[in-house]
Amino acid sequence: MSRGSFVFTPMALRSLELDEDMLERHNYKKQVASHHFNSYMLKKEVRDRAQFRSGTTLPAAVCQDVVVQNALYTGDLEALQHFFPRGSTVNLIIEPQGGDMRWVCAGEGLWSLSYEQELTTPLHITAGRGFTDCLRLLLQRGANVDLAPGGTTALHESCENCQPECTKLLLVHGANANAVSEDGLMPLHICTSPESLECAKYLLQYGAAINGRTTEEDDTPLHVAARNGLQDHIELYLRYGAAVDKQNLEGLTPLNAACSQCQELEDLQRYFKVCHLLLLAGAKVNTVDQDKRSPLHMACKNVNPDIVDLLLANGACVNDMDYGGEAPMHNILKVVCYKISHQPERIVRALLNHGSIRVWPGALPMLLKHCSESPRTIEVLLNAYSHLKVTDIWVESVPPTALQEHKEFYQSVFSLQLTPRSLQHLARCTLRSFLNVRVHKVVPKLGLPTYIKNYLLLECRGYVH
């Protein structure tokens, strides 16, 4: 026996025989499938020609042909021209594979995990993927533009995927700009990203209802745009006459919706511009939702200093309570430690300068504990009092890590245990007490150096005295 050979065992030989049988069966299945496909295409051609001669329109049929589906999903125009010649039916319902798994009853008490199927059509597939030429071909072949087997129309699909050319094409061919999906959404409610602006423009040009409501939340398109911080959409909708103070089922106006949305640092300016546009359009600044929360409550909770300044400048009530008995000051103090990069001290300062209620002195040690990572916030709060009763509990309330990181500031705070507040600070408190809620209006008009005016308005110095 040569060095490059080995002996086959009976088990190895049997395995090779099984592999050979499997290969033969696979080749046979391919031949049968090819025969069935050719037969299917011949029958389809005969059926399409008969339908063309009779002039009748067949109802939508289920298409399970993977070749046709592949052509649709890849945008193969040449293949679609072959599959859908003139006079053929293009009103097909397709059940694609994939999606989420769910339990399905298989009968006789047996259940199995299967993929949840969502019915679609050739129009949905091509419109959602931006295959404009393929979509045009299907529409020219007489596809039903408002067919919605899966609960949404092709127009919903094109708007959701930000395909303006497909959106325009569908509208030109008579798509209903106000079609309602099974989730109660019109196409304009689907425009939730900056890239969907062109789709929204086409929808409005073709008669989309600017104040159309969603079924579940009773939102208007302006609510949706405000919630998503879409400045350009807001400007567009306002030009078309959007109602600026409509309330949804939760009592939210578009301004409330914008303020209530959770905002990361990079989102702050975007939402500020949205709120500015809404207020310029006449939005009411003190409208409350079903929980009695105003836009100011929400802007404080999401720590957007620019929006807080904007709302206060437009007459927001600084001490209104919600159903939970909390004022805007409560909302900002509860989230200081989570939003330090948002400059929460600016909000606390603005609220105090507009006459906000202060923290009960007995709760200041707890405040030190929860806001210790933001010494600037603590500084603003402590400077709103003329006298402070600093005890050992204050020292124990500050975590060691925060104490070490902001050592000089906390030393200035703890030194008040043995030292009274400075005369300069007492003078500030006296003047602020006299002006009360007029501090923010009067102080900027005083003929004083800017340094002193900023001091009266509780500007941070990095210490207390």
Short mmCIF file of C-alpha atoms in Angstrom, two decimals, residues 16 46 138 140 258 285 397:
data_model
loop_
_atom_site.label_atom_id
_atom_site.label_comp_id
_atom_site.label_asym_id
_atom_site.label_seq_id
_atom_site.Cartn_x
_atom_site.Cartn_y
_atom_site.Cartn_z
CA LEU A 16 -19.93 7.70 0.75
CA VAL A 46 -51.51 31.75 -21.67
CA LEU A 138 -45.97 48.04 -12.22
CA GLN A 140 -48.28 51.17 -15.99
CA ALA A 258 -41.42 68.80 21.87
CA VAL A 285 -46.92 78.47 26.78
CA SER A 397 -24.01 63.86 52.96
#
